[in-house]
Amino acid sequence: DTAVSQTPKYLVTQMGNDKSIKCEQNLGHDTMYWYKQDSKKFLKIMFSYNNKELIINETVPNRFSPKSPDKAHLNLHINSLELGDSAVYFCASSQEYGGRETQYFGPGTRLLVL
Amino acid sequence: GNSVTQMEGPVTLSEEAFLTINCTYTATGYPSLFWYVQYPGEGLQLLLKATKADDKGSNKGFEATYRKETTSFHLEKGSVQVSDSAVYFCALSFTASGSARQLTFGSGTQLTVLP
């Protein structure tokens, strides 16, 4: 009964490669997010999609491209990986109720670029 | 802009000690406030939340009260256990654009509880 799932859990790759991380939620939520957690545990939002439309696009290199094929999925594709991309990437989803909402997070994808 | 300032860690306590992790925020309007917990090697889990002033969120013995006058949302627990060892994040939620809300996180506080 996993609510927000991500694959893969671990990803080790070489600099310059292209990789994708997948996220799926079975909560029926309208909004999905990608966050990046750096080595000091600092969390920062990258993107947000609402009903498959890009809503939030923070200052992120254009090597990062989110794609939402449907409301339940939000994938993250990264081109030309760099050492600094090593981090934990979290997917989250939420649904607004009466002006308030809570975000639920996936287990994270630990990306290591060598 | 919106921001969250959290007590710097790491915090080390003995089992059954009292815990306080301070959190203050800066925000326009009336954000919702959250505490998330990250256990070693795992993702973020919602611990508790409060959506308006004077609300108290509580879960698993943890409590936090939304204090608008001091713009604070301090996390407390009366008696910590070894299993509470984790990183705790304070966060606020505000509307960024459209119908999407954005979470702004504090820097996280590492808690270690010793037996």
CSV table of C-alpha atoms in Angstrom, one decimal:
chain,number,residue,atom,x,y,z
A,1,ASP,CA,0.0,0.0,0.0
A,2,THR,CA,2.9,2.3,-0.8
A,3,ALA,CA,1.7,5.9,-1.1
A,4,VAL,CA,4.6,7.6,-2.9
A,5,SER,CA,7.2,5.3,-4.5
A,6,GLN,CA,10.4,6.1,-6.3
A,7,THR,CA,12.7,4.0,-8.5
A,8,PRO,CA,15.5,3.4,-8.3
A,9,LYS,CA,16.4,3.7,-4.6
A,10,TYR,CA,20.1,4.0,-5.4
A,11,LEU,CA,21.8,5.2,-8.6
A,12,VAL,CA,25.5,5.2,-9.2
A,13,THR,CA,26.7,6.5,-12.5
A,14,GLN,CA,29.5,8.2,-14.3
A,15,MET,CA,29.8,11.9,-15.1
A,16,GLY,CA,28.3,12.9,-18.4
A,17,ASN,CA,25.7,10.1,-18.4
A,18,ASP,CA,21.9,10.7,-18.7
A,19,LYS,CA,19.6,9.1,-16.1
A,20,SER,CA,16.0,9.1,-15.1
A,21,ILE,CA,14.3,8.7,-11.7
A,22,LYS,CA,10.6,7.7,-11.6
A,23,CYS,CA,8.0,8.6,-9.1
A,24,GLU,CA,4.4,7.3,-8.7
A,25,GLN,CA,1.7,8.1,-6.2
A,26,ASN,CA,-1.4,6.1,-5.5
A,27,LEU,CA,-3.1,8.7,-3.3
A,28,GLY,CA,-5.1,10.4,-6.0
A,29,HIS,CA,-3.3,13.7,-5.4
A,30,ASP,CA,-3.3,16.5,-8.0
A,31,THR,CA,0.1,17.9,-7.3
A,32,MET,CA,3.5,16.3,-7.3
A,33,TYR,CA,7.0,17.7,-6.5
A,34,TRP,CA,10.7,17.0,-6.8
A,35,TYR,CA,13.1,18.1,-4.0
A,36,LYS,CA,16.8,17.8,-3.7
A,37,GLN,CA,18.6,17.1,-0.4
A,38,ASP,CA,22.3,17.9,-0.4
A,39,SER,CA,25.0,16.3,1.7
A,40,LYS,CA,24.3,18.7,4.6
A,41,LYS,CA,20.6,17.5,4.6
A,42,PHE,CA,19.4,20.8,3.2
A,43,LEU,CA,16.1,20.3,1.3
A,44,LYS,CA,15.1,22.5,-1.6
A,45,ILE,CA,12.2,22.3,-4.0
A,46,MET,CA,13.0,21.9,-7.7
A,47,PHE,CA,9.7,21.4,-9.5
A,48,SER,CA,6.0,21.1,-8.9
A,49,TYR,CA,3.3,19.8,-11.3
A,50,ASN,CA,-0.4,20.2,-10.9
A,51,ASN,CA,-2.6,18.0,-13.0
A,52,LYS,CA,0.3,17.4,-15.4
A,53,GLU,CA,1.1,21.1,-15.7
A,54,LEU,CA,4.4,22.6,-14.5
A,55,ILE,CA,3.6,25.0,-11.7
A,56,ILE,CA,6.9,25.6,-9.9
A,57,ASN,CA,10.2,25.7,-11.6
A,58,GLU,CA,12.9,26.9,-9.3
A,59,THR,CA,16.4,27.9,-10.4
A,60,VAL,CA,17.5,24.5,-11.6
A,61,PRO,CA,20.0,23.8,-14.5
A,62,ASN,CA,18.1,23.0,-17.7
A,63,ARG,CA,19.9,19.6,-17.7
A,64,PHE,CA,17.0,18.6,-15.3
A,65,SER,CA,13.7,18.0,-17.1
A,66,PRO,CA,10.6,16.8,-15.3
A,67,LYS,CA,7.9,14.9,-17.2
A,68,SER,CA,4.5,14.1,-16.0
A,69,PRO,CA,2.7,11.5,-18.3
A,70,ASP,CA,-0.3,11.5,-16.0
A,71,LYS,CA,-1.5,12.8,-12.7
A,72,ALA,CA,0.0,9.9,-10.8
A,73,HIS,CA,3.5,10.0,-12.2
A,74,LEU,CA,6.3,12.6,-12.2
A,75,ASN,CA,9.6,11.5,-13.6
A,76,LEU,CA,12.9,13.4,-13.5
A,77,HIS,CA,15.4,13.1,-16.3
A,78,ILE,CA,18.9,14.4,-15.9
A,79,ASN,CA,21.2,15.0,-18.8
A,80,SER,CA,25.0,15.2,-18.7
A,81,LEU,CA,25.3,14.4,-15.1
A,82,GLU,CA,27.9,16.3,-13.0
A,83,LEU,CA,29.6,15.6,-9.7
A,84,GLY,CA,27.5,18.3,-8.0
A,85,ASP,CA,24.3,16.4,-8.9
A,86,SER,CA,25.1,13.8,-6.3
A,87,ALA,CA,22.3,14.1,-3.7
A,88,VAL,CA,19.2,12.5,-2.5
A,89,TYR,CA,16.1,13.3,-4.6
A,90,PHE,CA,12.7,13.2,-3.1
A,91,CYS,CA,9.4,13.0,-4.8
A,92,ALA,CA,6.3,14.2,-3.0
A,93,SER,CA,2.6,14.6,-3.6
A,94,SER,CA,-0.3,16.6,-2.1
A,95,GLN,CA,-3.9,17.5,-2.4
A,96,GLU,CA,-5.4,20.8,-1.4
A,97,TYR,CA,-8.4,20.6,1.0
A,98,GLY,CA,-10.1,23.8,2.1
A,99,GLY,CA,-7.0,25.9,1.5
A,100,ARG,CA,-4.7,23.6,3.4
A,101,GLU,CA,-2.6,20.6,2.2
A,102,THR,CA,0.0,18.2,3.4
A,103,GLN,CA,2.8,16.9,1.3
A,104,TYR,CA,3.7,13.2,1.5
A,105,PHE,CA,7.2,12.1,0.5
A,106,GLY,CA,8.7,9.1,-1.2
A,107,PRO,CA,11.6,7.2,0.2
A,108,GLY,CA,14.2,9.1,-1.9
A,109,THR,CA,16.6,8.2,-4.6
A,110,ARG,CA,20.3,8.4,-3.6
A,111,LEU,CA,22.3,9.5,-6.7
A,112,LEU,CA,26.0,9.3,-6.7
A,113,VAL,CA,27.9,10.7,-9.7
A,114,LEU,CA,31.5,9.5,-10.1
B,1,GLY,CA,10.5,36.0,1.5
B,2,ASN,CA,9.5,33.0,3.5
B,3,SER,CA,12.1,31.2,5.6
B,4,VAL,CA,12.5,28.8,8.5
B,5,THR,CA,15.2,28.9,11.1
B,6,GLN,CA,15.8,25.8,13.1
B,7,MET,CA,17.9,25.1,16.1
B,8,GLU,CA,21.4,24.0,15.0
B,9,GLY,CA,22.4,20.5,15.9
B,10,PRO,CA,23.5,18.0,16.6
B,11,VAL,CA,21.5,17.4,19.8
B,12,THR,CA,22.5,14.5,22.0
B,13,LEU,CA,20.2,13.4,24.9
B,14,SER,CA,19.9,10.5,27.3
B,15,GLU,CA,16.9,8.3,27.1
B,16,GLU,CA,13.9,9.8,28.9
B,17,ALA,CA,15.2,13.3,28.7
B,18,PHE,CA,13.0,16.2,27.7
B,19,LEU,CA,13.4,17.4,24.1
B,20,THR,CA,12.9,20.9,22.6
B,21,ILE,CA,13.9,21.8,19.1
B,22,ASN,CA,13.3,25.4,18.3
B,23,CYS,CA,11.8,26.6,15.1
B,24,THR,CA,11.0,30.1,14.0
B,25,TYR,CA,9.6,31.3,10.7
B,26,THR,CA,9.2,34.4,8.5
B,27,ALA,CA,6.3,34.4,6.2
B,28,THR,CA,3.7,36.6,4.6
B,29,GLY,CA,0.1,35.6,5.3
B,30,TYR,CA,-0.8,32.6,7.3
B,31,PRO,CA,1.3,29.5,6.4
B,32,SER,CA,0.7,26.0,7.6
B,33,LEU,CA,3.5,24.6,9.7
B,34,PHE,CA,5.0,21.1,9.8
B,35,TRP,CA,7.5,18.9,11.4
B,36,TYR,CA,8.9,16.1,9.3
B,37,VAL,CA,11.3,13.4,10.6
B,38,GLN,CA,13.9,11.5,8.6
B,39,TYR,CA,15.2,8.3,10.1
B,40,PRO,CA,18.6,7.1,9.0
B,41,GLY,CA,18.6,6.0,5.4
B,42,GLU,CA,14.9,6.7,4.9
B,43,GLY,CA,12.7,9.3,3.4
B,44,LEU,CA,10.8,12.1,5.1
B,45,GLN,CA,7.8,11.3,7.2
B,46,LEU,CA,5.2,13.8,8.4
B,47,LEU,CA,5.4,14.0,12.2
B,48,LEU,CA,2.8,16.6,12.9
B,49,LYS,CA,1.3,19.8,11.6
B,50,ALA,CA,-0.7,22.9,12.5
B,51,THR,CA,-2.7,25.0,10.1
B,52,LYS,CA,-3.6,28.1,12.1
B,53,ALA,CA,-2.5,30.1,15.0
B,54,ASP,CA,-2.8,28.4,18.4
B,55,ASP,CA,-3.3,25.0,16.9
B,56,LYS,CA,-1.3,22.3,18.5
B,57,GLY,CA,-0.1,19.4,16.4
B,58,SER,CA,0.8,16.1,18.2
B,59,ASN,CA,1.9,12.6,17.3
B,60,LYS,CA,3.9,9.8,18.9
B,61,GLY,CA,4.4,11.9,22.1
B,62,PHE,CA,5.7,14.9,20.1
B,63,GLU,CA,3.9,18.3,20.3
B,64,ALA,CA,4.3,21.7,18.7
B,65,THR,CA,2.1,24.8,19.0
B,66,TYR,CA,1.6,27.4,16.2
B,67,ARG,CA,2.5,30.7,17.9
B,68,LYS,CA,1.8,33.6,15.6
B,69,GLU,CA,2.9,36.2,18.1
B,70,THR,CA,6.4,34.8,18.4
B,71,THR,CA,6.3,33.2,14.9
B,72,SER,CA,7.5,29.9,16.4
B,73,PHE,CA,6.6,26.2,16.1
B,74,HIS,CA,8.9,24.6,18.6
B,75,LEU,CA,9.0,20.8,18.8
B,76,GLU,CA,8.8,19.1,22.2
B,77,LYS,CA,8.7,15.6,23.7
B,78,GLY,CA,8.6,14.9,27.4
B,79,SER,CA,10.6,11.7,27.3
B,80,VAL,CA,12.7,10.7,24.3
B,81,GLN,CA,13.6,7.2,23.3
B,82,VAL,CA,16.6,5.7,21.4
B,83,SER,CA,14.2,5.1,18.5
B,84,ASP,CA,13.6,8.9,18.2
B,85,SER,CA,17.1,9.3,16.9
B,86,ALA,CA,16.7,11.0,13.5
B,87,VAL,CA,16.9,14.3,11.7
B,88,TYR,CA,13.9,16.6,12.4
B,89,PHE,CA,12.9,19.3,9.8
B,90,CYS,CA,10.6,22.2,10.5
B,91,ALA,CA,8.8,23.5,7.4
B,92,LEU,CA,6.2,26.0,6.3
B,93,SER,CA,3.8,25.8,3.4
B,94,PHE,CA,2.6,28.7,1.3
B,95,THR,CA,1.0,29.2,-2.0
B,96,ALA,CA,3.7,29.7,-4.7
B,97,SER,CA,1.5,30.0,-7.7
B,98,GLY,CA,-1.7,28.5,-9.1
B,99,SER,CA,-3.0,25.9,-6.7
B,100,ALA,CA,0.4,24.5,-5.8
B,101,ARG,CA,1.8,25.0,-2.4
B,102,GLN,CA,5.5,25.1,-1.7
B,103,LEU,CA,7.3,23.8,1.3
B,104,THR,CA,10.2,25.7,2.7
B,105,PHE,CA,12.4,23.7,5.1
B,106,GLY,CA,14.6,24.5,7.9
B,107,SER,CA,18.2,23.2,7.9
B,108,GLY,CA,17.3,20.1,9.9
B,109,THR,CA,18.3,19.1,13.5
B,110,GLN,CA,20.1,15.8,14.1
B,111,LEU,CA,18.9,14.2,17.3
B,112,THR,CA,20.8,11.3,18.9
B,113,VAL,CA,19.3,9.6,21.9
B,114,LEU,CA,21.7,7.5,24.0
B,115,PRO,CA,20.5,4.5,26.1
